[in-house]
JSON list of C-alpha atoms in Angstrom, two decimals:
[
{"chain": "A", "resi": 1, "resn": "VAL", "atom": "CA", "xyz": [-1.20, -1.60, -6.20]},
{"chain": "A", "resi": 2, "resn": "GLN", "atom": "CA", "xyz": [-0.34, -4.14, -3.48]},
{"chain": "A", "resi": 3, "resn": "LEU", "atom": "CA", "xyz": [-0.72, -3.97, 0.28]},
{"chain": "A", "resi": 4, "resn": "GLN", "atom": "CA", "xyz": [1.42, -5.74, 2.85]},
{"chain": "A", "resi": 5, "resn": "ALA", "atom": "CA", "xyz": [0.03, -5.96, 6.38]},
{"chain": "A", "resi": 6, "resn": "SER", "atom": "CA", "xyz": [2.40, -6.70, 9.26]},
{"chain": "A", "resi": 7, "resn": "GLY", "atom": "CA", "xyz": [2.83, -6.27, 12.99]},
{"chain": "A", "resi": 8, "resn": "GLY", "atom": "CA", "xyz": [0.51, -8.93, 14.30]},
{"chain": "A", "resi": 9, "resn": "GLY", "atom": "CA", "xyz": [1.48, -11.38, 16.98]},
{"chain": "A", "resi": 10, "resn": "LEU", "atom": "CA", "xyz": [0.69, -12.80, 20.38]},
{"chain": "A", "resi": 11, "resn": "VAL", "atom": "CA", "xyz": [0.09, -10.33, 23.19]},
{"chain": "A", "resi": 12, "resn": "GLN", "atom": "CA", "xyz": [-1.36, -10.51, 26.67]},
{"chain": "A", "resi": 13, "resn": "ALA", "atom": "CA", "xyz": [-4.68, -8.88, 27.48]},
{"chain": "A", "resi": 14, "resn": "GLY", "atom": "CA", "xyz": [-4.14, -5.23, 28.25]},
{"chain": "A", "resi": 15, "resn": "GLY", "atom": "CA", "xyz": [-1.14, -5.03, 25.95]},
{"chain": "A", "resi": 16, "resn": "SER", "atom": "CA", "xyz": [-0.56, -3.09, 22.75]},
{"chain": "A", "resi": 17, "resn": "LEU", "atom": "CA", "xyz": [0.38, -3.76, 19.16]},
{"chain": "A", "resi": 18, "resn": "ARG", "atom": "CA", "xyz": [0.89, -1.57, 16.13]},
{"chain": "A", "resi": 19, "resn": "LEU", "atom": "CA", "xyz": [-0.11, -2.93, 12.76]},
{"chain": "A", "resi": 20, "resn": "SER", "atom": "CA", "xyz": [1.32, -1.54, 9.55]},
{"chain": "A", "resi": 21, "resn": "CYS", "atom": "CA", "xyz": [-0.08, -1.62, 6.03]},
{"chain": "A", "resi": 22, "resn": "ALA", "atom": "CA", "xyz": [2.57, -0.83, 3.44]},
{"chain": "A", "resi": 23, "resn": "ARG", "atom": "CA", "xyz": [1.50, 0.15, -0.07]},
{"chain": "A", "resi": 24, "resn": "SER", "atom": "CA", "xyz": [3.54, -0.55, -3.16]},
{"chain": "A", "resi": 25, "resn": "GLY", "atom": "CA", "xyz": [2.54, 0.84, -6.53]},
{"chain": "A", "resi": 26, "resn": "SER", "atom": "CA", "xyz": [1.31, 4.32, -7.30]},
{"chain": "A", "resi": 27, "resn": "LEU", "atom": "CA", "xyz": [-2.20, 5.66, -7.43]},
{"chain": "A", "resi": 28, "resn": "LEU", "atom": "CA", "xyz": [-3.55, 8.87, -8.83]},
{"chain": "A", "resi": 29, "resn": "LYS", "atom": "CA", "xyz": [-5.74, 9.26, -5.77]},
{"chain": "A", "resi": 30, "resn": "ILE", "atom": "CA", "xyz": [-6.58, 7.45, -2.57]},
{"chain": "A", "resi": 31, "resn": "ASP", "atom": "CA", "xyz": [-10.06, 7.74, -1.15]},
{"chain": "A", "resi": 32, "resn": "THR", "atom": "CA", "xyz": [-9.89, 5.64, 1.99]},
{"chain": "A", "resi": 33, "resn": "VAL", "atom": "CA", "xyz": [-7.75, 3.10, 3.80]},
{"chain": "A", "resi": 34, "resn": "ASP", "atom": "CA", "xyz": [-9.57, 0.76, 6.14]},
{"chain": "A", "resi": 35, "resn": "TRP", "atom": "CA", "xyz": [-8.60, -1.87, 8.65]},
{"chain": "A", "resi": 36, "resn": "TYR", "atom": "CA", "xyz": [-10.88, -4.89, 8.91]},
{"chain": "A", "resi": 37, "resn": "ARG", "atom": "CA", "xyz": [-10.73, -7.95, 11.07]},
{"chain": "A", "resi": 38, "resn": "GLN", "atom": "CA", "xyz": [-12.17, -11.43, 10.91]},
{"chain": "A", "resi": 39, "resn": "ALA", "atom": "CA", "xyz": [-12.35, -13.82, 13.83]},
{"chain": "A", "resi": 40, "resn": "PRO", "atom": "CA", "xyz": [-12.97, -17.54, 13.33]},
{"chain": "A", "resi": 41, "resn": "GLY", "atom": "CA", "xyz": [-16.62, -18.21, 12.53]},
{"chain": "A", "resi": 42, "resn": "LYS", "atom": "CA", "xyz": [-17.44, -14.52, 12.26]},
{"chain": "A", "resi": 43, "resn": "GLN", "atom": "CA", "xyz": [-17.94, -12.11, 9.40]},
{"chain": "A", "resi": 44, "resn": "ARG", "atom": "CA", "xyz": [-15.23, -9.70, 8.42]},
{"chain": "A", "resi": 45, "resn": "GLU", "atom": "CA", "xyz": [-15.90, -6.32, 10.03]},
{"chain": "A", "resi": 46, "resn": "VAL", "atom": "CA", "xyz": [-14.44, -2.88, 9.53]},
{"chain": "A", "resi": 47, "resn": "VAL", "atom": "CA", "xyz": [-12.72, -1.53, 12.62]},
{"chain": "A", "resi": 48, "resn": "ALA", "atom": "CA", "xyz": [-11.18, 1.74, 11.47]},
{"chain": "A", "resi": 49, "resn": "SER", "atom": "CA", "xyz": [-11.07, 3.99, 8.42]},
{"chain": "A", "resi": 50, "resn": "ILE", "atom": "CA", "xyz": [-9.15, 7.06, 7.34]},
{"chain": "A", "resi": 51, "resn": "THR", "atom": "CA", "xyz": [-10.04, 9.25, 4.38]},
{"chain": "A", "resi": 52, "resn": "SER", "atom": "CA", "xyz": [-7.89, 11.33, 2.07]},
{"chain": "A", "resi": 53, "resn": "GLY", "atom": "CA", "xyz": [-8.89, 14.36, 4.06]},
{"chain": "A", "resi": 54, "resn": "GLY", "atom": "CA", "xyz": [-7.69, 12.76, 7.27]},
{"chain": "A", "resi": 55, "resn": "SER", "atom": "CA", "xyz": [-11.11, 12.01, 8.76]},
{"chain": "A", "resi": 56, "resn": "THR", "atom": "CA", "xyz": [-11.22, 8.88, 10.85]},
{"chain": "A", "resi": 57, "resn": "SER", "atom": "CA", "xyz": [-13.98, 6.58, 11.99]},
{"chain": "A", "resi": 58, "resn": "TYR", "atom": "CA", "xyz": [-14.02, 3.60, 14.31]},
{"chain": "A", "resi": 59, "resn": "ALA", "atom": "CA", "xyz": [-16.20, 0.67, 15.24]},
{"chain": "A", "resi": 60, "resn": "GLU", "atom": "CA", "xyz": [-17.82, 1.10, 18.61]},
{"chain": "A", "resi": 61, "resn": "SER", "atom": "CA", "xyz": [-16.14, -2.04, 19.92]},
{"chain": "A", "resi": 62, "resn": "ILE", "atom": "CA", "xyz": [-12.64, -0.55, 19.57]},
{"chain": "A", "resi": 63, "resn": "LYS", "atom": "CA", "xyz": [-13.31, 3.15, 19.96]},
{"chain": "A", "resi": 64, "resn": "ASP", "atom": "CA", "xyz": [-10.88, 4.93, 22.28]},
{"chain": "A", "resi": 65, "resn": "ARG", "atom": "CA", "xyz": [-8.55, 1.93, 22.19]},
{"chain": "A", "resi": 66, "resn": "PHE", "atom": "CA", "xyz": [-7.43, 1.85, 18.54]},
{"chain": "A", "resi": 67, "resn": "THR", "atom": "CA", "xyz": [-6.04, 4.69, 16.46]},
{"chain": "A", "resi": 68, "resn": "ILE", "atom": "CA", "xyz": [-5.65, 4.72, 12.68]},
{"chain": "A", "resi": 69, "resn": "SER", "atom": "CA", "xyz": [-3.03, 6.97, 11.14]},
{"chain": "A", "resi": 70, "resn": "ARG", "atom": "CA", "xyz": [-0.92, 7.28, 8.01]},
{"chain": "A", "resi": 71, "resn": "ASP", "atom": "CA", "xyz": [2.35, 8.74, 6.89]},
{"chain": "A", "resi": 72, "resn": "ASN", "atom": "CA", "xyz": [2.45, 11.86, 4.75]},
{"chain": "A", "resi": 73, "resn": "ASP", "atom": "CA", "xyz": [2.47, 10.18, 1.36]},
{"chain": "A", "resi": 74, "resn": "TRP", "atom": "CA", "xyz": [0.07, 7.34, 2.20]},
{"chain": "A", "resi": 75, "resn": "THR", "atom": "CA", "xyz": [2.83, 4.77, 1.82]},
{"chain": "A", "resi": 76, "resn": "VAL", "atom": "CA", "xyz": [2.11, 3.25, 5.21]},
{"chain": "A", "resi": 77, "resn": "THR", "atom": "CA", "xyz": [-1.09, 3.20, 7.23]},
{"chain": "A", "resi": 78, "resn": "TYR", "atom": "CA", "xyz": [-0.99, 2.19, 10.88]},
{"chain": "A", "resi": 79, "resn": "LEU", "atom": "CA", "xyz": [-3.40, 0.76, 13.40]},
{"chain": "A", "resi": 80, "resn": "GLN", "atom": "CA", "xyz": [-2.25, 1.38, 16.95]},
{"chain": "A", "resi": 81, "resn": "MET", "atom": "CA", "xyz": [-4.08, -1.00, 19.27]},
{"chain": "A", "resi": 82, "resn": "THR", "atom": "CA", "xyz": [-4.06, -0.57, 23.03]},
{"chain": "A", "resi": 83, "resn": "SER", "atom": "CA", "xyz": [-5.84, -2.20, 25.96]},
{"chain": "A", "resi": 84, "resn": "LEU", "atom": "CA", "xyz": [-6.24, -5.32, 23.89]},
{"chain": "A", "resi": 85, "resn": "LYS", "atom": "CA", "xyz": [-8.87, -7.85, 24.85]},
{"chain": "A", "resi": 86, "resn": "SER", "atom": "CA", "xyz": [-9.34, -11.49, 23.92]},
{"chain": "A", "resi": 87, "resn": "ASP", "atom": "CA", "xyz": [-12.26, -10.40, 21.70]},
{"chain": "A", "resi": 88, "resn": "ASP", "atom": "CA", "xyz": [-9.76, -8.48, 19.57]},
{"chain": "A", "resi": 89, "resn": "SER", "atom": "CA", "xyz": [-8.14, -11.74, 18.45]},
{"chain": "A", "resi": 90, "resn": "ALA", "atom": "CA", "xyz": [-8.60, -12.01, 14.70]},
{"chain": "A", "resi": 91, "resn": "VAL", "atom": "CA", "xyz": [-6.87, -11.75, 11.38]},
{"chain": "A", "resi": 92, "resn": "TYR", "atom": "CA", "xyz": [-6.53, -8.07, 10.54]},
{"chain": "A", "resi": 93, "resn": "TYR", "atom": "CA", "xyz": [-6.67, -6.88, 6.94]},
{"chain": "A", "resi": 94, "resn": "CYS", "atom": "CA", "xyz": [-6.06, -3.52, 5.34]},
{"chain": "A", "resi": 95, "resn": "ARG", "atom": "CA", "xyz": [-7.93, -2.26, 2.32]},
{"chain": "A", "resi": 96, "resn": "ILE", "atom": "CA", "xyz": [-7.34, 0.69, 0.02]},
{"chain": "A", "resi": 97, "resn": "GLN", "atom": "CA", "xyz": [-9.85, 2.32, -2.31]},
{"chain": "A", "resi": 98, "resn": "GLY", "atom": "CA", "xyz": [-8.70, 4.80, -4.88]},
{"chain": "A", "resi": 99, "resn": "ALA", "atom": "CA", "xyz": [-7.95, 5.15, -8.56]},
{"chain": "A", "resi": 100, "resn": "TYR", "atom": "CA", "xyz": [-5.05, 4.61, -10.95]},
{"chain": "A", "resi": 101, "resn": "ASP", "atom": "CA", "xyz": [-6.43, 7.27, -13.26]},
{"chain": "A", "resi": 102, "resn": "PRO", "atom": "CA", "xyz": [-9.77, 9.06, -13.77]},
{"chain": "A", "resi": 103, "resn": "TRP", "atom": "CA", "xyz": [-11.24, 5.95, -15.44]},
{"chain": "A", "resi": 104, "resn": "THR", "atom": "CA", "xyz": [-9.75, 3.08, -13.41]},
{"chain": "A", "resi": 105, "resn": "PRO", "atom": "CA", "xyz": [-10.78, 2.68, -9.78]},
{"chain": "A", "resi": 106, "resn": "THR", "atom": "CA", "xyz": [-9.09, 0.17, -7.51]},
{"chain": "A", "resi": 107, "resn": "ASP", "atom": "CA", "xyz": [-10.10, -1.70, -4.41]},
{"chain": "A", "resi": 108, "resn": "ALA", "atom": "CA", "xyz": [-7.21, -3.75, -3.02]},
{"chain": "A", "resi": 109, "resn": "TRP", "atom": "CA", "xyz": [-6.73, -5.85, 0.09]},
{"chain": "A", "resi": 110, "resn": "GLY", "atom": "CA", "xyz": [-3.65, -6.89, 2.01]},
{"chain": "A", "resi": 111, "resn": "GLN", "atom": "CA", "xyz": [-3.03, -10.50, 2.96]},
{"chain": "A", "resi": 112, "resn": "GLY", "atom": "CA", "xyz": [-3.89, -10.22, 6.65]},
{"chain": "A", "resi": 113, "resn": "THR", "atom": "CA", "xyz": [-1.90, -10.39, 9.86]},
{"chain": "A", "resi": 114, "resn": "GLN", "atom": "CA", "xyz": [-2.89, -12.52, 12.85]},
{"chain": "A", "resi": 115, "resn": "VAL", "atom": "CA", "xyz": [-3.47, -10.89, 16.22]},
{"chain": "A", "resi": 116, "resn": "THR", "atom": "CA", "xyz": [-3.91, -13.20, 19.19]},
{"chain": "A", "resi": 117, "resn": "VAL", "atom": "CA", "xyz": [-4.68, -11.81, 22.62]},
{"chain": "A", "resi": 118, "resn": "SER", "atom": "CA", "xyz": [-4.21, -14.17, 25.54]},
{"chain": "A", "resi": 119, "resn": "SER", "atom": "CA", "xyz": [-6.22, -13.67, 28.70]}
]
């Protein structure tokens, strides 16, 4: 399976962006899709997750500003980002955890998309 992240760009503080993570390749099951971000000089951190059952979780730093969602067949997962701040500037990555079959798990990452928020 491969993931393609897109939708990043340059936006002013207070603006919005929607990131997309498109999956190619089939999986028997998907457990979770996560969005991470990594700013220069900082560790990669998880910002949002969605499970196969539709449960979502968010980092405190972006709660109530970001929303993770997916389409019906898990082909695309989205991260809607609003009220963006300069601290949100980072490379954003998507990650999928699931399985090709009952004996072969997978843990795949997309290539990252740059988000830059100007103040």
